[in-house]
Short mmCIF file of C-alpha atoms in Angstrom, two decimals:
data_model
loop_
_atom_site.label_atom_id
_atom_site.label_comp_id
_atom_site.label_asym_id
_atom_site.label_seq_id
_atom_site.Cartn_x
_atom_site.Cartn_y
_atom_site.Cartn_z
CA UNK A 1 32.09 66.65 27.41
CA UNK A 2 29.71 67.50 30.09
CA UNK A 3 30.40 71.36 31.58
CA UNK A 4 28.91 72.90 34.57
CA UNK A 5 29.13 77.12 33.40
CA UNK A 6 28.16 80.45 34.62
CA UNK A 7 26.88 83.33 32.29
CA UNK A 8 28.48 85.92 33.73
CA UNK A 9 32.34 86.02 35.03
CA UNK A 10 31.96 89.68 36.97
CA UNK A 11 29.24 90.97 38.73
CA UNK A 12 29.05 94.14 40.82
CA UNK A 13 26.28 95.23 43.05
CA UNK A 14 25.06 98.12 45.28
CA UNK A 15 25.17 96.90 48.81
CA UNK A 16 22.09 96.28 49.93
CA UNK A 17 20.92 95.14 46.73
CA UNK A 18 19.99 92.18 46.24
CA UNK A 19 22.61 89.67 43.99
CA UNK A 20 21.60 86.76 41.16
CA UNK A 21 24.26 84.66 40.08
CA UNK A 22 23.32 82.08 37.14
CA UNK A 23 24.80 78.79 36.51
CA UNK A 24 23.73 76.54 33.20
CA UNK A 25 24.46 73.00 33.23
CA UNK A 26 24.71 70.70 30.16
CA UNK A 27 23.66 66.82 31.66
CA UNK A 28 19.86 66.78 31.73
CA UNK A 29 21.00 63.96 34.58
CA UNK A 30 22.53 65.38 36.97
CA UNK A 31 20.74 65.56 40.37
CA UNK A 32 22.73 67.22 42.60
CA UNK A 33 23.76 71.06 42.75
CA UNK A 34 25.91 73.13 45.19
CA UNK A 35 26.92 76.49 45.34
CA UNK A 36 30.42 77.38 47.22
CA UNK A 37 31.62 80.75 47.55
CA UNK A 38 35.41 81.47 47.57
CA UNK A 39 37.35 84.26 48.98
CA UNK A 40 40.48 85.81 47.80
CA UNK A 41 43.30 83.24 48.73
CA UNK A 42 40.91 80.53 50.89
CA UNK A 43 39.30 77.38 49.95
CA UNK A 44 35.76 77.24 49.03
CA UNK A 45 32.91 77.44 51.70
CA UNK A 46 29.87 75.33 50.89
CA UNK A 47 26.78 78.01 50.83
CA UNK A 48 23.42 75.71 49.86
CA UNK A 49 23.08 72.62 47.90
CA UNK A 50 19.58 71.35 45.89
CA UNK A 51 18.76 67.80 44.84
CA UNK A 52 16.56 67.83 41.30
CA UNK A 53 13.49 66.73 42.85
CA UNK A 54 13.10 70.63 44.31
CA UNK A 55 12.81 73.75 42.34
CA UNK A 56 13.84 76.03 45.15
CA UNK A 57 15.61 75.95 48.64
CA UNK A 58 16.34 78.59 50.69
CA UNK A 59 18.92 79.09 53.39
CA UNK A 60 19.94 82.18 55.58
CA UNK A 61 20.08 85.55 53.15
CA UNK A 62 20.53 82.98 49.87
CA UNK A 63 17.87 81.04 48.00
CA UNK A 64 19.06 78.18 44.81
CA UNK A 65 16.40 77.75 42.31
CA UNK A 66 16.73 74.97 39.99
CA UNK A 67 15.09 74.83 36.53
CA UNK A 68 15.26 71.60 35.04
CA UNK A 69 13.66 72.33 31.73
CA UNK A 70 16.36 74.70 30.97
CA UNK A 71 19.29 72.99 32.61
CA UNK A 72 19.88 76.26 34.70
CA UNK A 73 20.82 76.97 38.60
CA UNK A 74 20.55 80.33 40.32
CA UNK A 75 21.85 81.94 43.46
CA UNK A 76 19.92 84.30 45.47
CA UNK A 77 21.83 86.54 47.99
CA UNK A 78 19.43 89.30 49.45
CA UNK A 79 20.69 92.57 51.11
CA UNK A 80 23.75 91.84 49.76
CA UNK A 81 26.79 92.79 52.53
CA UNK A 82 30.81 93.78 51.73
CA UNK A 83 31.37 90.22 53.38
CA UNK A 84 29.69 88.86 50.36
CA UNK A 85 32.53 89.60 48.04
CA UNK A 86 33.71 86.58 46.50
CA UNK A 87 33.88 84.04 44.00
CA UNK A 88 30.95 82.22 43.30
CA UNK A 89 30.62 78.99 41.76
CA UNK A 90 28.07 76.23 41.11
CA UNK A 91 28.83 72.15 41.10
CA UNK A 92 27.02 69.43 39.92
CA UNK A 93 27.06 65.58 40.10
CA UNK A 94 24.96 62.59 40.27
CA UNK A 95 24.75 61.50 36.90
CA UNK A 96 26.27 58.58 36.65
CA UNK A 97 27.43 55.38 39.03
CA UNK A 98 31.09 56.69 38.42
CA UNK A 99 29.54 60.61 38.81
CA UNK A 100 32.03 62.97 39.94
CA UNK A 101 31.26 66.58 41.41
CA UNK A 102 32.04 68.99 38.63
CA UNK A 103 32.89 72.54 39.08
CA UNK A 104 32.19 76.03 36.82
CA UNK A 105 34.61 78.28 36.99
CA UNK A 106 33.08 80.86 39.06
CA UNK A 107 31.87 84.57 38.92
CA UNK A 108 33.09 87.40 41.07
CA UNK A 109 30.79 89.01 42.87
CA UNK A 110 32.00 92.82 44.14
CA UNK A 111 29.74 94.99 46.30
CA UNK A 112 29.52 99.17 45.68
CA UNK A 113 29.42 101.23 48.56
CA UNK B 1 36.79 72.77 66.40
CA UNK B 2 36.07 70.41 63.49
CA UNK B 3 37.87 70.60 60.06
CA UNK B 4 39.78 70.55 57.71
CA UNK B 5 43.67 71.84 57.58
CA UNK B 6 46.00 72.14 54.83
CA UNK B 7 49.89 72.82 55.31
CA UNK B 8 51.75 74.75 54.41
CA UNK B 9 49.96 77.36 53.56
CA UNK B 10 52.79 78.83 50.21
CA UNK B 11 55.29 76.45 49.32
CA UNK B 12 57.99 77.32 47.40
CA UNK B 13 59.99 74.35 45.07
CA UNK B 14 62.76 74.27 42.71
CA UNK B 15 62.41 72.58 39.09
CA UNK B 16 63.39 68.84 39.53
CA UNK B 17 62.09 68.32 43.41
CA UNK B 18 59.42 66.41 44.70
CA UNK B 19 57.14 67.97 47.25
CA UNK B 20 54.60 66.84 49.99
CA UNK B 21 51.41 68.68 51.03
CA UNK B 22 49.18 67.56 54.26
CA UNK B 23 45.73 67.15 54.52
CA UNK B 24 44.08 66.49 58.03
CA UNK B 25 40.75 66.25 58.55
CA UNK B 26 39.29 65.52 61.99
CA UNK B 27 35.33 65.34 61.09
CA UNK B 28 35.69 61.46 60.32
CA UNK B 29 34.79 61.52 56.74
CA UNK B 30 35.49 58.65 54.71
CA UNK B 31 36.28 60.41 51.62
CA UNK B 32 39.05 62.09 50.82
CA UNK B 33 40.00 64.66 47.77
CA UNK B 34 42.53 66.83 46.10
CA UNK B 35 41.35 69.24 43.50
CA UNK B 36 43.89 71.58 41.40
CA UNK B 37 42.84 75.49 40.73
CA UNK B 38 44.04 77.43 38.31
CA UNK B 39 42.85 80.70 37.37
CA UNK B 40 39.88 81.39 35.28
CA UNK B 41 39.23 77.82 35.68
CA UNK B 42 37.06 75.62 37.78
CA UNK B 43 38.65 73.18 40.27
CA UNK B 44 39.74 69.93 38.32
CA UNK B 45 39.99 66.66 40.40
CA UNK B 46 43.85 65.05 41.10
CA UNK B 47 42.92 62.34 42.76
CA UNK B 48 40.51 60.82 45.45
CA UNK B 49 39.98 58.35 48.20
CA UNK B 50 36.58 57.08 49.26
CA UNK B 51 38.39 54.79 52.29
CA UNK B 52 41.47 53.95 53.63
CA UNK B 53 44.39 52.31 51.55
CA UNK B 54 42.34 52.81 48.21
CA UNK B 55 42.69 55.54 45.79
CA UNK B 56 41.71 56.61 42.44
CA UNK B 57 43.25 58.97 40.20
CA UNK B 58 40.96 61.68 38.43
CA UNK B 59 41.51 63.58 35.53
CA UNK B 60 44.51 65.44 36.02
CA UNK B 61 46.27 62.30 37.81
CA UNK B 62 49.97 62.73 35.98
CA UNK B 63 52.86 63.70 38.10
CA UNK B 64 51.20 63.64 41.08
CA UNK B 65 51.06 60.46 43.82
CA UNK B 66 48.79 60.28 47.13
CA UNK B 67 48.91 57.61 49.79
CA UNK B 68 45.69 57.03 52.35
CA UNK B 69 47.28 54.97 55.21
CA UNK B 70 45.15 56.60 58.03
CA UNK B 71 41.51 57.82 57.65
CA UNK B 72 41.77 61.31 58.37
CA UNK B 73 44.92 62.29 56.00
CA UNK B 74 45.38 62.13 52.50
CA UNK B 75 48.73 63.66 51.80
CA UNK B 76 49.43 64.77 48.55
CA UNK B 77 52.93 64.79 46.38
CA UNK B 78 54.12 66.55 43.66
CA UNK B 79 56.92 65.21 41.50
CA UNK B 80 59.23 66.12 39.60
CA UNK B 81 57.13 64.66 36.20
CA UNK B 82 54.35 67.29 36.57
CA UNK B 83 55.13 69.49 33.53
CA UNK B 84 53.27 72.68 35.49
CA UNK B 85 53.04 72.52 39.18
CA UNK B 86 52.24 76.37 39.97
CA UNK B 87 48.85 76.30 41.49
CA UNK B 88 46.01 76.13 44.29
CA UNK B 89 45.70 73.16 45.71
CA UNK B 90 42.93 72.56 47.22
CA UNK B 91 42.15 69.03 49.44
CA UNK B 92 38.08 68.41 50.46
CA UNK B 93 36.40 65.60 52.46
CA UNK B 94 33.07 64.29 52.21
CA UNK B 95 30.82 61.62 54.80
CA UNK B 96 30.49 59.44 51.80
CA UNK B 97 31.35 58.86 47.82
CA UNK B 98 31.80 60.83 44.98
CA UNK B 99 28.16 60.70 43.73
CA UNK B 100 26.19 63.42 45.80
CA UNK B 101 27.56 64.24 49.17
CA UNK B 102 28.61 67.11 50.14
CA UNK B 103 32.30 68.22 50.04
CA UNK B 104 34.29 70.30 51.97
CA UNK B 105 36.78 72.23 51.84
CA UNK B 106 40.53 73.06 53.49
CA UNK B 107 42.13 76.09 53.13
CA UNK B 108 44.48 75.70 50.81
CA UNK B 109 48.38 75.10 49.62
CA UNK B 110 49.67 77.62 46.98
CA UNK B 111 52.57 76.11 45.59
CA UNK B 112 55.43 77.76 43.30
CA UNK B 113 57.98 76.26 41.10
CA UNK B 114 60.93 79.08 40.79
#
């Protein structure tokens, strides 16, 4: 079946340094991204969303780039904070008239001191 | 202050016993969600409601039962048939259908079968 995945499950990072979080997804149809971040023990929080007709979108401190050609999604956080410790995980949907959003399974970001 | 609220926040339930979790929202979406979390694993859709007094199950639908009488609550139960209840539940809301708006998301129920 169709899977929305992330390459890697852990990823730590020197505050201040800037984070990349990667996100393949298998339906050359799907048009519709998100990235949500989840803390320990909360719901998700929506971060920044891209339709396929972009390549790149940037919000405050995070930028999503969207490759088509290789089916893969990105995450961008720059000067990354403590506050940015999380779970990050990407979403698609779109692809179909009965499309539902479907969800990776997330990679942990952790920030060194 | 615009949202969306989950109670209880930990719910504790004995083998054999239904149980009820809320979802309010108060930001007038017509959609309604609840999505089961487990860890390791990405959020897998229970069931959903794109307007009032209609519902869908998704693709974890078994031993579990919603009801969407008003717009802004789409309460959630739990029964007794649901083979493994332990979990994050987790109940989102969106302006419009499944397809491509955005959804979000409440805080939470984490609910324990002793």
């Amino acid at each position: 079946g169709e899977s929305v995945g992330l390459h890697l499950p852990t990823l730590s990072v020197q505050e201040g340094d800037n984070s990349i979080i990667n996100c393949a997804y298998s339906n050359s149809a799907s048009d519709y991204f998100i990235w949500y971040k989840q803390e320990s023990g909360k719901g998700p929080q929506f971060i920044i969303d891209i339709r396929s007709n972009m390549d790149k979108r940037q919000g405050q401190r995070v930028t999503v780039l969207l490759n088509k050609t290789v089916k893969h999604l990105s995450l961008q956080i720059a000067a990354t904070q403590p506050g940015d410790s999380a779970v990050y995980f990407c979403a698609e949907s779109g692809y179909s008239s009965a499309s539902k959003i479907i969800f990776g399974s997330g990679t942990r970001l952790s920030i060194r001191p | 202050d615009g949202g969306i609220t989950q109670s209880p926040k930990y719910l504790f339930r004995k083998e054999g016993q239904n149980v009820t979790l809320s979802c309010e929202q108060n930001l007038n979406h017509d959609a309604m969600y609840w999505y089961r979390q487990d860890p390791g694993q990405g959020l897998r859709l229970i069931y959903y409601s794109q307007i009032v007094n209609d519902f869908q199950k998704g693709d974890i639908a078994e031993g579990y039962s919603v009801s969407r009488e008003k717009k802004e609550s789409f309460p959630l139960t739990v029964t007794s048939a649901q083979k493994n209840p332990t979990a994050f539940y987790l109940c989102a809301s969106s302006d419009g259908g499944l397809e491509s708006d955005t959804q979000y998301f409440g805080p939470g129920t984490r609910l324990t079968v002793l």
